[in-house]
mmCIF file of C-alpha atoms in Angstrom:
data_model
loop_
_atom_site.group_PDB
_atom_site.id
_atom_site.type_symbol
_atom_site.label_atom_id
_atom_site.label_comp_id
_atom_site.label_asym_id
_atom_site.label_seq_id
_atom_site.Cartn_x
_atom_site.Cartn_y
_atom_site.Cartn_z
ATOM 1 C CA MET A 1 12.231 24.605 0.935
ATOM 2 C CA ARG A 2 14.062 22.006 3.164
ATOM 3 C CA SER A 3 16.956 19.188 1.848
ATOM 4 C CA PRO A 4 15.579 16.059 0.831
ATOM 5 C CA ASN A 5 17.832 14.293 3.337
ATOM 6 C CA ARG A 6 15.366 15.432 6.018
ATOM 7 C CA MET A 7 13.224 13.351 4.802
ATOM 8 C CA LYS A 8 12.307 10.510 7.442
ATOM 9 C CA ASP A 9 11.376 6.850 5.911
ATOM 10 C CA TYR A 10 10.086 5.323 8.963
ATOM 11 C CA GLY A 11 10.412 1.530 9.352
ATOM 12 C CA SER A 12 12.811 1.459 6.207
ATOM 13 C CA MET A 13 15.603 0.083 8.360
ATOM 14 C CA SER A 14 15.246 0.000 12.227
ATOM 15 C CA LYS A 15 11.844 -0.554 12.839
ATOM 16 C CA GLU A 16 9.681 -3.364 12.427
ATOM 17 C CA PRO A 17 6.488 -2.679 10.453
ATOM 18 C CA GLU A 18 3.748 -1.446 12.730
ATOM 19 C CA ASP A 19 0.491 -4.218 13.353
ATOM 20 C CA VAL A 20 -1.820 -1.545 12.912
ATOM 21 C CA ARG A 21 -5.042 -3.348 14.897
ATOM 22 C CA LEU A 22 -3.302 -2.620 18.050
ATOM 23 C CA SER A 23 -4.102 1.219 17.672
ATOM 24 C CA VAL A 24 -7.326 1.408 17.527
ATOM 25 C CA ILE A 25 -8.531 -1.327 20.518
ATOM 26 C CA ASP A 26 -8.583 1.345 22.726
ATOM 27 C CA GLU A 27 -10.760 3.392 20.628
ATOM 28 C CA ARG A 28 -13.046 0.627 20.328
ATOM 29 C CA ILE A 29 -13.809 0.134 24.240
ATOM 30 C CA LYS A 30 -13.063 3.818 24.974
ATOM 31 C CA ASP A 31 -16.737 3.889 25.743
ATOM 32 C CA VAL A 32 -17.085 1.030 27.758
ATOM 33 C CA LYS A 33 -17.401 1.859 31.888
ATOM 34 C CA ASN A 34 -16.494 -1.593 33.425
ATOM 35 C CA ILE A 35 -14.087 -4.393 31.977
ATOM 36 C CA ILE A 36 -14.380 -7.384 33.793
ATOM 37 C CA ALA A 37 -12.480 -10.946 32.782
ATOM 38 C CA VAL A 38 -14.181 -13.607 34.693
ATOM 39 C CA SER A 39 -11.392 -16.035 34.922
ATOM 40 C CA SER A 40 -10.152 -18.826 36.763
ATOM 41 C CA GLY A 41 -6.552 -21.089 36.790
ATOM 42 C CA LYS A 42 -8.732 -24.203 36.108
ATOM 43 C CA GLY A 43 -10.993 -25.355 33.537
ATOM 44 C CA GLY A 44 -14.947 -26.583 34.266
ATOM 45 C CA VAL A 45 -15.180 -24.261 37.418
ATOM 46 C CA GLY A 46 -18.246 -22.306 35.706
ATOM 47 C CA LYS A 47 -16.737 -19.350 34.150
ATOM 48 C CA SER A 48 -19.199 -19.123 30.960
ATOM 49 C CA LEU A 49 -22.025 -20.282 32.962
ATOM 50 C CA VAL A 50 -21.458 -17.326 35.924
ATOM 51 C CA ALA A 51 -20.378 -14.712 33.097
ATOM 52 C CA SER A 52 -23.720 -15.596 31.098
ATOM 53 C CA ALA A 53 -25.732 -15.046 34.453
ATOM 54 C CA LEU A 54 -24.333 -12.280 35.062
ATOM 55 C CA SER A 55 -24.426 -10.428 31.974
ATOM 56 C CA LEU A 56 -28.327 -11.559 32.188
ATOM 57 C CA SER A 57 -28.459 -10.035 35.635
ATOM 58 C CA LEU A 58 -26.801 -6.923 34.803
ATOM 59 C CA ALA A 59 -29.001 -6.351 32.028
ATOM 60 C CA ARG A 60 -32.098 -6.499 33.698
ATOM 61 C CA ARG A 61 -31.471 -4.347 36.263
ATOM 62 C CA GLY A 62 -30.913 -1.545 32.938
ATOM 63 C CA TYR A 63 -27.069 -1.744 32.829
ATOM 64 C CA ARG A 64 -25.939 -1.968 29.027
ATOM 65 C CA VAL A 65 -24.119 -5.201 28.641
ATOM 66 C CA GLY A 66 -21.812 -6.824 26.672
ATOM 67 C CA LEU A 67 -20.834 -10.407 26.881
ATOM 68 C CA PHE A 68 -17.503 -11.731 25.084
ATOM 69 C CA ASP A 69 -16.445 -14.870 24.500
ATOM 70 C CA LEU A 70 -13.154 -14.996 24.270
ATOM 71 C CA ASP A 71 -12.926 -19.078 25.148
ATOM 72 C CA LEU A 72 -11.733 -19.153 21.421
ATOM 73 C CA THR A 73 -11.309 -22.808 21.492
ATOM 74 C CA SER A 74 -13.796 -23.868 23.486
ATOM 75 C CA PRO A 75 -16.520 -21.410 23.464
ATOM 76 C CA SER A 76 -19.858 -22.254 25.154
ATOM 77 C CA THR A 77 -21.524 -18.780 26.287
ATOM 78 C CA HIS A 78 -23.847 -19.335 22.625
ATOM 79 C CA ILE A 79 -25.207 -22.841 24.398
ATOM 80 C CA ILE A 80 -25.617 -21.070 27.656
ATOM 81 C CA LEU A 81 -27.726 -18.557 25.649
ATOM 82 C CA ASN A 82 -29.290 -19.845 23.094
ATOM 83 C CA VAL A 83 -27.898 -17.065 20.574
ATOM 84 C CA GLY A 84 -29.468 -18.897 17.665
ATOM 85 C CA GLU A 85 -29.450 -17.402 14.187
ATOM 86 C CA THR A 86 -28.353 -13.964 15.027
ATOM 87 C CA GLN A 87 -25.335 -12.197 13.526
ATOM 88 C CA PRO A 88 -23.389 -9.380 13.891
ATOM 89 C CA ILE A 89 -24.245 -6.295 11.918
ATOM 90 C CA GLU A 90 -21.787 -5.285 9.435
ATOM 91 C CA ASP A 91 -21.172 -1.401 9.727
ATOM 92 C CA LYS A 92 -17.372 0.134 9.849
ATOM 93 C CA GLY A 93 -16.745 -2.845 11.316
ATOM 94 C CA ILE A 94 -18.876 -5.605 12.843
ATOM 95 C CA VAL A 95 -21.437 -4.573 15.981
ATOM 96 C CA PRO A 96 -22.102 -7.155 18.149
ATOM 97 C CA PRO A 97 -26.050 -8.378 17.721
ATOM 98 C CA LYS A 98 -28.198 -8.129 21.102
ATOM 99 C CA ILE A 99 -29.246 -11.578 22.604
ATOM 100 C CA HIS A 100 -31.588 -10.987 25.666
ATOM 101 C CA GLY A 101 -30.750 -7.369 26.047
ATOM 102 C CA ILE A 102 -26.525 -8.088 25.450
ATOM 103 C CA SER A 103 -24.705 -7.061 23.162
ATOM 104 C CA TYR A 104 -23.179 -10.809 22.102
ATOM 105 C CA MET A 105 -19.795 -11.567 20.436
ATOM 106 C CA SER A 106 -18.603 -15.284 19.605
ATOM 107 C CA ILE A 107 -15.834 -16.606 17.616
ATOM 108 C CA THR A 108 -18.428 -19.152 16.705
ATOM 109 C CA TYR A 109 -20.313 -16.590 14.499
ATOM 110 C CA TYR A 110 -17.176 -17.317 11.935
ATOM 111 C CA SER A 111 -16.150 -20.923 13.032
ATOM 112 C CA GLY A 112 -19.617 -22.331 13.206
ATOM 113 C CA ASP A 113 -19.752 -25.782 15.119
ATOM 114 C CA HIS A 114 -16.339 -26.510 13.638
ATOM 115 C CA PRO A 115 -13.529 -27.611 15.750
ATOM 116 C CA THR A 116 -10.924 -24.243 15.973
ATOM 117 C CA PRO A 117 -7.683 -25.309 16.833
ATOM 118 C CA LEU A 118 -5.148 -22.246 17.871
ATOM 119 C CA ARG A 119 -1.842 -22.231 18.828
ATOM 120 C CA GLY A 120 -0.308 -19.480 21.127
ATOM 121 C CA GLN A 121 0.278 -16.981 18.679
ATOM 122 C CA GLU A 122 -2.502 -17.596 16.284
ATOM 123 C CA PHE A 123 -4.914 -17.247 19.546
ATOM 124 C CA SER A 124 -3.543 -13.593 20.223
ATOM 125 C CA ASN A 125 -4.268 -12.563 16.299
ATOM 126 C CA ALA A 126 -7.759 -13.721 16.563
ATOM 127 C CA LEU A 127 -8.082 -11.686 19.798
ATOM 128 C CA ILE A 128 -6.610 -9.045 18.154
ATOM 129 C CA GLU A 129 -8.043 -9.020 15.115
ATOM 130 C CA LEU A 130 -11.863 -9.546 17.235
ATOM 131 C CA MET A 131 -10.707 -6.503 19.675
ATOM 132 C CA ALA A 132 -9.458 -4.269 16.699
ATOM 133 C CA ILE A 133 -12.974 -4.801 14.585
ATOM 134 C CA THR A 134 -15.480 -4.739 17.218
ATOM 135 C CA ARG A 135 -17.486 -2.200 17.950
ATOM 136 C CA TRP A 136 -18.834 -2.485 21.212
ATOM 137 C CA GLY A 137 -20.118 1.261 21.127
ATOM 138 C CA ASP A 138 -21.771 2.428 24.766
ATOM 139 C CA LEU A 139 -21.476 -0.273 27.485
ATOM 140 C CA ASP A 140 -21.760 -0.008 31.902
ATOM 141 C CA PHE A 141 -20.110 -3.396 31.750
ATOM 142 C CA LEU A 142 -17.952 -5.674 29.321
ATOM 143 C CA LEU A 143 -17.639 -8.958 30.467
ATOM 144 C CA ILE A 144 -15.456 -11.120 28.923
ATOM 145 C CA ASP A 145 -15.486 -15.110 29.397
ATOM 146 C CA MET A 146 -11.819 -16.038 29.564
ATOM 147 C CA PRO A 147 -10.856 -19.078 28.878
ATOM 148 C CA PRO A 148 -9.106 -21.057 31.817
ATOM 149 C CA GLY A 149 -5.522 -20.737 32.700
ATOM 150 C CA ILE A 150 -2.707 -17.954 32.786
ATOM 151 C CA SER A 151 -1.175 -18.447 28.887
ATOM 152 C CA ASP A 152 -2.140 -16.332 26.056
ATOM 153 C CA ALA A 153 -5.806 -14.955 26.925
ATOM 154 C CA THR A 154 -4.754 -13.883 30.246
ATOM 155 C CA LEU A 155 -1.781 -12.076 29.227
ATOM 156 C CA ASP A 156 -3.348 -10.798 26.281
ATOM 157 C CA ILE A 157 -6.054 -9.003 28.013
ATOM 158 C CA ILE A 158 -3.700 -7.418 30.606
ATOM 159 C CA ARG A 159 -1.510 -6.527 28.051
ATOM 160 C CA PHE A 160 -4.368 -4.957 25.635
ATOM 161 C CA ILE A 161 -7.308 -4.025 28.845
ATOM 162 C CA LYS A 162 -5.200 -2.437 31.235
ATOM 163 C CA ARG A 163 -8.104 -1.583 33.028
ATOM 164 C CA ALA A 164 -9.932 -5.147 33.045
ATOM 165 C CA LYS A 165 -10.707 -5.971 36.513
ATOM 166 C CA PHE A 166 -11.048 -9.792 37.460
ATOM 167 C CA LEU A 167 -13.613 -11.685 38.612
ATOM 168 C CA ILE A 168 -12.260 -15.048 39.628
ATOM 169 C CA ILE A 169 -14.201 -18.353 39.660
ATOM 170 C CA THR A 170 -12.852 -21.485 41.732
ATOM 171 C CA THR A 171 -14.389 -24.799 43.236
ATOM 172 C CA PRO A 172 -13.749 -26.131 46.976
ATOM 173 C CA SER A 173 -11.576 -28.140 45.221
ATOM 174 C CA LYS A 174 -7.702 -28.146 46.304
ATOM 175 C CA LEU A 175 -7.312 -29.012 42.675
ATOM 176 C CA ALA A 176 -8.974 -25.663 41.757
ATOM 177 C CA PHE A 177 -7.847 -23.792 44.470
ATOM 178 C CA GLU A 178 -3.997 -24.500 43.342
ATOM 179 C CA THR A 179 -4.194 -23.581 39.886
ATOM 180 C CA VAL A 180 -6.247 -20.086 41.395
ATOM 181 C CA ARG A 181 -4.116 -19.295 43.804
ATOM 182 C CA LYS A 182 -1.250 -18.764 41.077
ATOM 183 C CA LEU A 183 -3.591 -16.425 38.913
ATOM 184 C CA ILE A 184 -4.116 -14.354 41.315
ATOM 185 C CA GLU A 185 -0.550 -14.426 42.311
ATOM 186 C CA LEU A 186 0.034 -13.490 38.595
ATOM 187 C CA LEU A 187 -2.476 -10.750 38.782
ATOM 188 C CA LEU A 188 -1.450 -9.018 41.895
ATOM 189 C CA ASP A 189 2.127 -9.082 40.765
ATOM 190 C CA LEU A 190 1.390 -7.406 37.646
ATOM 191 C CA HIS A 191 -0.716 -4.745 39.683
ATOM 192 C CA VAL A 192 -4.541 -6.097 37.900
ATOM 193 C CA GLU A 193 -7.342 -5.486 39.746
ATOM 194 C CA ILE A 194 -9.317 -8.163 41.338
ATOM 195 C CA ILE A 195 -12.761 -7.803 42.275
ATOM 196 C CA GLY A 196 -13.170 -11.046 44.401
ATOM 197 C CA ILE A 197 -13.652 -14.558 43.761
ATOM 198 C CA VAL A 198 -16.750 -16.661 43.596
ATOM 199 C CA GLU A 199 -17.056 -20.454 44.610
ATOM 200 C CA ASN A 200 -18.984 -22.301 42.691
ATOM 201 C CA MET A 201 -20.321 -26.288 43.133
ATOM 202 C CA LYS A 202 -20.068 -26.468 46.915
ATOM 203 C CA LEU A 203 -21.018 -29.692 47.766
ATOM 204 C CA LYS A 204 -20.798 -29.412 51.113
ATOM 205 C CA LYS A 205 -19.259 -26.893 54.175
ATOM 206 C CA SER A 206 -16.295 -25.650 54.040
ATOM 207 C CA ASP A 207 -14.111 -22.650 55.143
ATOM 208 C CA PHE A 208 -10.957 -23.612 52.876
ATOM 209 C CA ILE A 209 -11.524 -21.016 49.953
ATOM 210 C CA LYS A 210 -12.419 -18.659 52.107
ATOM 211 C CA ILE A 211 -9.641 -18.916 55.149
ATOM 212 C CA ASN A 212 -7.494 -18.944 51.803
ATOM 213 C CA MET A 213 -8.788 -15.919 49.874
ATOM 214 C CA ASP A 214 -8.372 -13.727 53.414
ATOM 215 C CA LYS A 215 -4.647 -14.800 53.571
ATOM 216 C CA LEU A 216 -4.603 -13.674 49.937
ATOM 217 C CA GLY A 217 -6.585 -10.693 50.230
ATOM 218 C CA VAL A 218 -9.018 -11.468 47.810
ATOM 219 C CA ARG A 219 -12.411 -10.528 48.532
ATOM 220 C CA TYR A 220 -14.943 -13.395 48.872
ATOM 221 C CA LEU A 221 -18.046 -12.616 46.941
ATOM 222 C CA GLY A 222 -20.089 -15.772 47.655
ATOM 223 C CA GLU A 223 -20.881 -19.843 47.398
ATOM 224 C CA ILE A 224 -22.877 -20.928 44.775
ATOM 225 C CA LYS A 225 -24.538 -24.772 45.912
ATOM 226 C CA PHE A 226 -24.082 -26.923 42.927
ATOM 227 C CA ASP A 227 -27.220 -27.038 40.864
ATOM 228 C CA GLU A 228 -28.560 -30.302 39.849
ATOM 229 C CA ASP A 229 -31.140 -28.458 37.595
ATOM 230 C CA LEU A 230 -28.852 -26.527 35.862
ATOM 231 C CA GLU A 231 -28.134 -28.613 33.401
ATOM 232 C CA GLU A 232 -31.383 -28.694 31.769
ATOM 233 C CA ALA A 233 -31.779 -24.854 31.528
ATOM 234 C CA LEU A 234 -28.813 -24.477 29.868
ATOM 235 C CA GLY A 235 -30.546 -22.723 26.149
ATOM 236 C CA ASP A 236 -33.166 -21.840 27.992
ATOM 237 C CA VAL A 237 -32.983 -18.475 29.471
ATOM 238 C CA ASP A 238 -36.073 -18.135 31.216
ATOM 239 C CA LYS A 239 -35.129 -21.836 32.506
ATOM 240 C CA PHE A 240 -31.859 -20.480 33.565
ATOM 241 C CA SER A 241 -33.191 -17.650 35.140
ATOM 242 C CA GLU A 242 -35.647 -19.718 37.774
ATOM 243 C CA THR A 243 -31.930 -22.133 38.727
ATOM 244 C CA ASP A 244 -31.038 -20.923 41.925
ATOM 245 C CA PHE A 245 -27.959 -20.727 40.385
ATOM 246 C CA PHE A 246 -28.853 -17.660 38.962
ATOM 247 C CA LYS A 247 -30.717 -16.372 42.058
ATOM 248 C CA LYS A 248 -27.279 -16.920 43.700
ATOM 249 C CA ILE A 249 -25.593 -14.994 40.920
ATOM 250 C CA GLU A 250 -27.853 -12.182 41.067
ATOM 251 C CA GLU A 251 -26.890 -11.700 44.866
ATOM 252 C CA ILE A 252 -22.907 -11.670 43.957
ATOM 253 C CA ALA A 253 -23.717 -9.295 41.128
ATOM 254 C CA GLU A 254 -25.426 -7.057 44.071
ATOM 255 C CA GLU A 255 -22.016 -7.698 45.931
ATOM 256 C CA ILE A 256 -19.501 -7.065 42.768
ATOM 257 C CA LEU A 257 -21.435 -3.952 42.206
ATOM 258 C CA LYS A 258 -20.975 -2.605 45.677
ATOM 259 C CA THR A 259 -17.554 -3.674 45.100
ATOM 260 C CA LEU A 260 -16.895 -1.696 41.905
ATOM 261 C CA ALA A 261 -18.630 1.251 43.256
ATOM 262 C CA SER A 262 -16.522 1.204 46.546
ATOM 263 C CA GLY A 263 -13.390 1.394 43.960
ATOM 264 C CA ALA A 264 -12.510 -2.778 44.305
ATOM 265 C CA GLN A 265 -9.508 -3.439 46.058
ATOM 266 C CA MET B 1 -17.360 -3.733 5.684
ATOM 267 C CA HIS B 2 -14.866 -3.898 8.154
ATOM 268 C CA GLU B 3 -12.085 -2.391 6.055
ATOM 269 C CA TRP B 4 -13.417 0.306 7.280
ATOM 270 C CA ALA B 5 -12.368 -0.375 10.765
ATOM 271 C CA LEU B 6 -9.030 -1.882 9.235
ATOM 272 C CA ALA B 7 -9.256 1.338 7.372
ATOM 273 C CA GLU B 8 -9.308 3.634 10.804
ATOM 274 C CA ALA B 9 -6.167 1.325 12.182
ATOM 275 C CA LEU B 10 -4.345 2.123 9.564
ATOM 276 C CA ILE B 11 -4.716 5.822 9.689
ATOM 277 C CA SER B 12 -4.332 5.745 13.409
ATOM 278 C CA THR B 13 -1.003 3.712 13.097
ATOM 279 C CA VAL B 14 0.176 6.312 10.925
ATOM 280 C CA ILE B 15 -0.952 9.127 13.227
ATOM 281 C CA SER B 16 0.923 7.986 15.762
ATOM 282 C CA VAL B 17 3.792 7.185 14.026
ATOM 283 C CA SER B 18 4.125 10.288 12.359
ATOM 284 C CA LYS B 19 4.113 12.017 16.188
ATOM 285 C CA GLU B 20 6.273 9.723 17.159
ATOM 286 C CA GLU B 21 8.570 10.922 14.587
ATOM 287 C CA GLY B 22 7.851 14.451 14.374
ATOM 288 C CA LEU B 23 6.986 14.654 10.723
ATOM 289 C CA LYS B 24 4.251 17.346 9.464
ATOM 290 C CA ARG B 25 3.992 16.482 5.971
ATOM 291 C CA ILE B 26 3.917 13.127 4.845
ATOM 292 C CA PHE B 27 4.573 11.818 1.323
ATOM 293 C CA GLU B 28 4.179 8.121 0.813
ATOM 294 C CA ILE B 29 2.808 5.659 2.750
ATOM 295 C CA GLY B 30 3.625 1.954 2.797
ATOM 296 C CA VAL B 31 1.333 -0.710 3.436
ATOM 297 C CA ARG B 32 1.373 -4.566 3.225
ATOM 298 C CA ILE B 33 -1.467 -6.505 3.400
ATOM 299 C CA GLY B 34 -1.944 -10.165 3.903
ATOM 300 C CA GLU B 35 -4.163 -12.111 1.308
ATOM 301 C CA LEU B 36 -5.324 -14.148 3.770
ATOM 302 C CA GLN B 37 -7.322 -11.317 4.988
ATOM 303 C CA ASP B 38 -8.958 -10.977 1.865
ATOM 304 C CA ILE B 39 -9.546 -7.108 1.450
ATOM 305 C CA ASP B 40 -11.807 -5.388 -0.982
ATOM 306 C CA LEU B 41 -8.661 -2.989 -2.108
ATOM 307 C CA GLU B 42 -11.334 -0.853 -3.414
ATOM 308 C CA ILE B 43 -13.586 -0.226 -0.072
ATOM 309 C CA PHE B 44 -10.296 -0.004 1.460
ATOM 310 C CA LYS B 45 -8.801 2.891 -0.567
ATOM 311 C CA PHE B 46 -12.180 4.552 -0.393
ATOM 312 C CA ALA B 47 -12.239 4.252 3.335
ATOM 313 C CA LEU B 48 -8.832 5.808 3.911
ATOM 314 C CA MET B 49 -9.593 8.971 1.249
ATOM 315 C CA GLN B 50 -12.591 9.349 4.189
ATOM 316 C CA LEU B 51 -10.692 8.640 6.891
ATOM 317 C CA ARG B 52 -7.506 10.474 6.303
ATOM 318 C CA PRO B 53 -6.570 13.813 8.313
ATOM 319 C CA ASP B 54 -6.237 16.931 6.416
ATOM 320 C CA TYR B 55 -1.773 16.397 6.511
ATOM 321 C CA LEU B 56 -1.996 12.990 5.167
ATOM 322 C CA LYS B 57 -4.115 14.243 2.044
ATOM 323 C CA ASP B 58 -1.470 14.582 -0.458
ATOM 324 C CA ALA B 59 0.249 11.154 0.806
ATOM 325 C CA GLU B 60 0.533 8.009 -1.679
ATOM 326 C CA ILE B 61 -0.478 5.394 -0.125
ATOM 327 C CA LYS B 62 1.159 2.333 -1.781
ATOM 328 C CA PHE B 63 -0.044 -1.374 -1.327
ATOM 329 C CA LYS B 64 1.994 -4.605 -0.833
ATOM 330 C CA ILE B 65 0.083 -7.534 -1.158
ATOM 331 C CA ILE B 66 1.722 -10.589 0.177
ATOM 332 C CA LYS B 67 0.391 -14.180 -0.831
ATOM 333 C CA THR B 68 -1.109 -16.570 1.769
ATOM 334 C CA LYS B 69 1.542 -19.583 2.569
ATOM 335 C CA PHE B 70 0.664 -22.167 5.153
ATOM 336 C CA LYS B 71 2.934 -24.586 6.499
ATOM 337 C CA CYS B 72 2.341 -28.177 8.181
ATOM 338 C CA ARG B 73 3.483 -28.421 11.491
ATOM 339 C CA VAL B 74 2.909 -32.450 10.982
ATOM 340 C CA CYS B 75 4.849 -33.249 7.907
ATOM 341 C CA GLY B 76 6.224 -29.856 6.562
ATOM 342 C CA HIS B 77 4.535 -29.173 3.213
ATOM 343 C CA GLU B 78 4.261 -25.351 2.327
ATOM 344 C CA TRP B 79 1.481 -24.655 0.429
ATOM 345 C CA SER B 80 -0.732 -21.498 -0.802
ATOM 346 C CA PRO B 81 -4.743 -22.103 -0.816
ATOM 347 C CA LYS B 82 -6.360 -21.328 -3.745
ATOM 348 C CA LYS B 83 -9.366 -18.619 -3.274
ATOM 349 C CA ASP B 84 -11.512 -20.140 -5.773
ATOM 350 C CA GLU B 85 -11.216 -23.597 -3.906
ATOM 351 C CA LEU B 86 -13.065 -22.124 -1.047
ATOM 352 C CA ASP B 87 -16.447 -21.700 -0.512
ATOM 353 C CA GLU B 88 -18.221 -18.379 -0.317
ATOM 354 C CA SER B 89 -18.977 -18.371 3.348
ATOM 355 C CA ILE B 90 -15.847 -19.717 4.535
ATOM 356 C CA ARG B 91 -13.659 -16.868 2.576
ATOM 357 C CA GLU B 92 -16.373 -14.278 4.239
ATOM 358 C CA ALA B 93 -15.653 -16.110 8.136
ATOM 359 C CA ILE B 94 -11.578 -15.980 7.116
ATOM 360 C CA HIS B 95 -12.235 -12.304 5.805
ATOM 361 C CA PHE B 96 -13.046 -11.651 9.604
ATOM 362 C CA ILE B 97 -10.754 -13.532 11.262
ATOM 363 C CA PRO B 98 -7.905 -15.104 9.351
ATOM 364 C CA GLU B 99 -7.324 -17.186 12.100
ATOM 365 C CA ILE B 100 -10.798 -19.148 11.182
ATOM 366 C CA ALA B 101 -8.973 -21.067 8.542
ATOM 367 C CA HIS B 102 -7.719 -23.186 11.406
ATOM 368 C CA ALA B 103 -11.407 -24.106 11.165
ATOM 369 C CA TYR B 104 -11.502 -25.296 7.669
ATOM 370 C CA LEU B 105 -8.390 -25.745 5.687
ATOM 371 C CA LYS B 106 -6.444 -28.923 6.000
ATOM 372 C CA CYS B 107 -2.428 -29.753 5.156
ATOM 373 C CA PRO B 108 -3.524 -30.651 1.337
ATOM 374 C CA ARG B 109 -0.586 -33.891 1.883
ATOM 375 C CA CYS B 110 -1.101 -35.162 5.032
ATOM 376 C CA GLY B 111 -4.448 -34.068 6.464
ATOM 377 C CA SER B 112 -3.275 -32.387 9.460
ATOM 378 C CA ILE B 113 -5.348 -29.198 10.647
ATOM 379 C CA ASP B 114 -2.030 -28.735 12.782
ATOM 380 C CA PHE B 115 -0.764 -25.949 10.386
ATOM 381 C CA ASP B 116 0.808 -22.194 10.493
ATOM 382 C CA VAL B 117 0.055 -19.179 8.685
ATOM 383 C CA ILE B 118 3.751 -17.916 7.647
ATOM 384 C CA GLU B 119 2.824 -15.856 5.079
ATOM 385 C CA GLY B 120 -0.087 -12.977 4.252
ATOM 386 C CA ARG B 121 -1.866 -12.451 7.139
ATOM 387 C CA GLY B 122 -2.630 -8.798 8.604
ATOM 388 C CA ILE B 123 -1.963 -5.743 7.700
ATOM 389 C CA TRP B 124 1.120 -3.520 8.578
ATOM 390 C CA LEU B 125 2.472 -0.442 8.434
ATOM 391 C CA GLU B 126 6.001 -0.358 6.846
ATOM 392 C CA TYR B 127 7.121 2.962 6.162
ATOM 393 C CA VAL B 128 6.267 6.356 6.322
ATOM 394 C CA LYS B 129 8.156 8.906 4.556
ATOM 395 C CA GLY B 130 7.302 12.264 5.084
ATOM 396 C CA ARG B 131 9.742 15.646 7.137
#
């Protein structure tokens, strides 16, 4: 028999206790083929609208699609898609409900319409918790609607989902471009794959974004004109699908599929 | 039943630590559970029994429940929420995502929603004893 001094006592002295949730994040997304983080350095550029429309467009093409609203303090996809009274199913974790053919998860299932202020570490904790307990199952695409900026959410997704690819949204504005440029530089620096950029809310002809994307080596996936009818279509998926915005997203979805099929950039 | 998801996470962590440390037999596992997580310990234990691989069958699992403690960032007040004061649906939401506490709770002294959870969240593997 081995002597008792061979017994190892992990964690008693030198090691920090392990956060057990981190060990199952990969397991929860192991059957998801493509993970797309819809992101921007700037708020209000249409990330949630693009993420919602793209999810619908891909689902209607027959792909199995999930949409994870990671804008934990300011979620909005539940309004765009009008998720109503649906609830996640509890089954050895939580299984996202199907909304218009999309497996959908949002913090609003738990926070309701209450403001949920979260500081950095708390944001990370909520994100880890959701990722550890949500069972996405078999999916062709999981789209993540990211909050704006390059703080906790972006860093956490890069840290926990190494194979996430970024779809970047901007407007024609120099102000949006300035923050988007920083996001792109960060992603390139960290060797994170960028699928391409979508220029939203275009009001007049300009090559400013396209020229700068060419310089940065980021694929320009298309432009979407400012759509005056979009606001009225929010919450009504049939109306939403008839907007010029949505039709343009259908074309961009085609470009994204081609880009992914060719191995992105 | 998200106790199952957390039990799976704990077993997965123990397996990975055992491999790292070269442990073939495990005698004892120490687990720290935050009270805020509101885990049903019986379901959690049952899930652990069902999910653990053979080499963990004889391991004793010791649980330590850590009381919830909040600290207000505005006035510095520290407090522990009383379970009975919370509505069942709020407890359920916090059970799934403890940070949801920020959507429903306020500092009882100054009313601020700007507080930190300083103790009592999460599930942690504290130690594994084996050889």
